[in-house]
XYZ file of C-alpha atoms in Angstrom:
236
model
C 0.000 0.000 0.000
C 1.143 3.528 -0.650
C 2.376 5.349 2.408
C 0.971 8.806 2.876
C -1.980 8.168 0.576
C -5.438 8.591 1.988
C -8.537 6.516 1.386
C -9.974 9.462 -0.499
C -7.009 9.466 -2.900
C -7.368 5.752 -3.494
C -11.076 6.038 -4.147
C -10.479 8.857 -6.634
C -7.874 6.833 -8.520
C -10.049 3.734 -8.687
C -13.039 5.734 -9.915
C -10.917 7.496 -12.523
C -9.342 4.261 -13.716
C -12.732 2.569 -13.717
C -14.128 5.390 -15.820
C -11.405 4.832 -18.414
C -12.051 1.085 -18.425
C -15.778 1.631 -18.928
C -15.077 3.770 -22.000
C -13.393 0.832 -23.720
C -15.545 -2.032 -22.406
C -19.225 -2.780 -22.782
C -21.388 -2.887 -19.642
C -21.448 -6.303 -18.004
C -24.573 -7.954 -16.632
C -24.467 -10.150 -13.545
C -27.119 -12.857 -13.931
C -27.930 -14.897 -10.822
C -29.319 -18.416 -10.954
C -30.252 -18.165 -7.286
C -30.126 -15.681 -4.466
C -27.644 -12.827 -4.348
C -25.005 -12.508 -1.663
C -26.393 -10.995 1.530
C -23.235 -11.549 3.564
C -19.480 -11.669 2.907
C -18.962 -14.515 0.455
C -16.398 -16.308 -1.666
C -16.796 -15.828 -5.417
C -14.971 -18.059 -7.891
C -14.576 -17.027 -11.525
C -12.674 -17.874 -14.666
C -9.877 -15.457 -15.420
C -10.402 -14.567 -19.106
C -6.925 -12.996 -19.092
C -7.035 -9.427 -17.748
C -10.743 -9.000 -18.513
C -11.942 -11.096 -15.577
C -10.265 -9.156 -12.751
C -11.115 -5.797 -14.344
C -14.762 -6.783 -14.712
C -15.057 -7.935 -11.108
C -13.244 -4.862 -9.841
C -15.353 -2.292 -11.643
C -18.655 -3.960 -12.550
C -19.445 -5.952 -9.412
C -21.353 -3.770 -6.991
C -20.402 -5.476 -3.716
C -17.513 -4.591 -1.431
C -14.746 -7.053 -2.283
C -11.061 -7.755 -2.655
C -9.593 -10.258 -5.060
C -6.634 -12.587 -4.885
C -3.705 -11.720 -7.170
C -0.363 -13.365 -7.743
C 2.193 -11.762 -5.445
C 4.514 -10.739 -8.289
C 1.995 -8.094 -9.331
C 1.942 -6.532 -5.869
C 5.687 -6.101 -5.304
C 6.630 -3.084 -7.394
C 7.404 -2.216 -11.003
C 10.457 -4.489 -11.404
C 8.552 -7.509 -10.127
C 5.586 -6.694 -12.355
C 7.894 -6.336 -15.376
C 9.488 -9.744 -14.750
C 6.094 -11.384 -14.345
C 4.512 -9.672 -17.341
C 7.425 -10.274 -19.714
C 8.314 -13.840 -18.740
C 5.003 -15.305 -17.633
C 1.900 -13.331 -18.597
C 2.690 -12.215 -22.148
C 5.136 -14.978 -23.103
C 3.861 -18.153 -21.418
C 0.189 -17.376 -20.950
C -0.570 -15.217 -23.999
C 1.980 -17.036 -26.205
C 3.637 -13.851 -27.474
C 7.295 -13.887 -28.528
C 9.779 -13.019 -25.817
C 10.939 -9.896 -27.668
C 7.423 -8.480 -27.970
C 6.621 -9.597 -24.423
C 9.498 -7.497 -23.123
C 8.351 -4.505 -25.167
C 4.740 -4.788 -23.997
C 5.819 -5.319 -20.388
C 8.173 -2.321 -20.487
C 5.357 0.059 -21.359
C 2.586 -1.635 -19.360
C 4.342 -2.444 -16.095
C 4.299 1.039 -14.495
C 0.556 1.333 -15.044
C -0.130 -2.219 -13.916
C 1.959 -1.749 -10.787
C 0.135 1.459 -9.931
C -3.213 -0.216 -10.526
C -2.426 -3.078 -8.153
C -0.998 -0.717 -5.544
C -4.196 1.291 -5.341
C -6.649 -1.594 -5.744
C -4.810 -3.436 -2.953
C -5.565 -7.088 -3.786
C -4.602 -9.923 -1.465
C -1.312 -11.452 -2.703
C -1.136 -15.209 -3.206
C 1.884 -17.499 -3.104
C 1.404 -20.704 -5.075
C 4.667 -22.397 -4.091
C 5.287 -20.885 -0.660
C 3.114 -22.460 2.032
C 4.528 -20.267 4.791
C 3.646 -17.037 2.967
C 0.271 -18.416 1.894
C -0.667 -18.445 5.571
C -0.505 -14.661 5.337
C -2.910 -14.799 2.391
C -5.345 -16.805 4.472
C -5.011 -14.507 7.476
C -5.611 -11.379 5.399
C -8.542 -13.036 3.630
C -10.173 -13.983 6.922
C -9.737 -10.415 8.175
C -11.266 -9.093 4.946
C -14.308 -11.350 5.282
C -14.671 -10.380 8.938
C -14.703 -6.718 7.909
C -17.719 -7.310 5.670
C -16.013 -7.586 2.283
C -16.266 -10.566 -0.045
C -13.349 -12.372 -1.679
C -13.058 -12.974 -5.436
C -10.724 -15.773 -6.551
C -9.647 -16.826 -10.056
C -8.533 -20.376 -9.238
C -7.744 -21.751 -12.701
C -4.282 -23.036 -13.505
C -3.304 -20.652 -16.310
C 0.326 -21.748 -16.593
C -0.274 -22.857 -20.189
C -2.623 -20.018 -21.059
C -6.261 -19.078 -20.602
C -8.918 -21.461 -21.878
C -12.616 -20.969 -22.462
C -13.121 -23.891 -20.097
C -10.444 -24.121 -17.380
C -8.665 -27.471 -17.239
C -7.590 -27.345 -13.596
C -8.368 -25.405 -10.408
C -5.936 -24.680 -7.618
C -7.480 -25.515 -4.259
C -6.348 -22.550 -2.160
C -9.874 -21.164 -1.937
C -11.031 -24.404 -0.294
C -8.279 -24.032 2.302
C -9.728 -20.581 3.024
C -13.202 -22.077 3.370
C -11.861 -24.636 5.831
C -10.066 -21.979 7.859
C -13.257 -19.895 8.077
C -15.251 -22.955 9.110
C -12.827 -23.567 11.975
C -13.469 -19.983 13.036
C -17.177 -20.747 13.174
C -18.119 -19.105 9.853
C -19.695 -21.283 7.178
C -19.002 -19.107 4.180
C -21.262 -19.073 1.082
C -19.462 -20.010 -2.130
C -20.625 -18.669 -5.504
C -19.284 -20.246 -8.683
C -19.500 -17.903 -11.653
C -18.524 -17.716 -15.298
C -17.537 -14.531 -17.133
C -18.276 -14.444 -20.871
C -16.454 -11.703 -22.758
C -18.574 -12.398 -25.833
C -21.873 -12.063 -23.959
C -20.658 -9.324 -21.595
C -22.218 -11.411 -18.845
C -21.222 -12.990 -15.563
C -23.436 -15.981 -14.810
C -23.477 -16.582 -11.057
C -24.600 -19.948 -9.702
C -26.734 -20.484 -6.608
C -24.593 -20.276 -3.455
C -23.511 -23.330 -1.536
C -22.054 -23.310 1.963
C -18.520 -24.537 2.393
C -19.659 -27.158 4.927
C -21.954 -28.647 2.257
C -19.085 -28.775 -0.224
C -16.938 -30.522 2.358
C -19.662 -33.046 3.084
C -20.265 -33.733 -0.606
C -16.682 -33.910 -1.836
C -14.359 -34.377 1.135
C -10.929 -32.822 0.658
C -9.915 -29.541 -0.920
C -8.658 -31.058 -4.181
C -11.964 -32.827 -4.816
C -13.889 -29.668 -3.945
C -11.770 -27.714 -6.439
C -12.380 -30.252 -9.187
C -16.128 -30.377 -8.566
C -16.406 -26.592 -8.752
C -14.238 -26.477 -11.873
C -16.684 -28.837 -13.546
C -19.602 -26.712 -12.406
C -17.936 -23.556 -13.751
C -17.551 -25.254 -17.135
C -21.242 -26.160 -17.068
C -21.961 -22.463 -16.539
C -19.776 -21.744 -19.578
C -22.198 -23.786 -21.679
C -25.251 -22.225 -20.034
C -24.150 -18.641 -20.615
C -24.115 -19.268 -24.378
C -27.868 -19.768 -24.265
C -28.575 -16.396 -22.649
């Protein structure tokens, strides 16, 4: 977070940035198959490259924070390395030369965006630091904000139907349950073509645990459900 910056300054930046985004993107409809969230909840969504996080940040009307890979929260140099080596090259399949060029120009703006939006950093291969992710997420939920997670494994790129989910969100659900909070989980699918987010009926984490057992099986079951939503949204 920026030292010396006030909440007012952050709000102004986010509104200004959101206004720019809205100029270049069509309005997005959130269509619910069941009830809407009436309490802090966990929302799962496909990533759809950068479009998913931007849509949830600026088009979703509930107080929320989303999970983001830690590299994008650690300053311009870290963002440049991630954008050039991983996002543009590995995930978007752009040549390394062009990836470096795109990252050079984009990284300052991306770093500033993540600084002000203040997502919760995640650490895929660092269990000790992931505990901090869980702690901050629990505090966020306790404060009345929801959590948005993009759990797909995008190491090989972004697919219309995700092929694998990471299970970190289920670990969060388990941690909240141990604290006495049975958090509602909403699976959702964002369609860039339809400009629509289709949000499934909520299910409590305890029900997911009872139905599927461990976190890996929960993640796989919800991945399959998200892909069913991908088919359903085409009919809207």
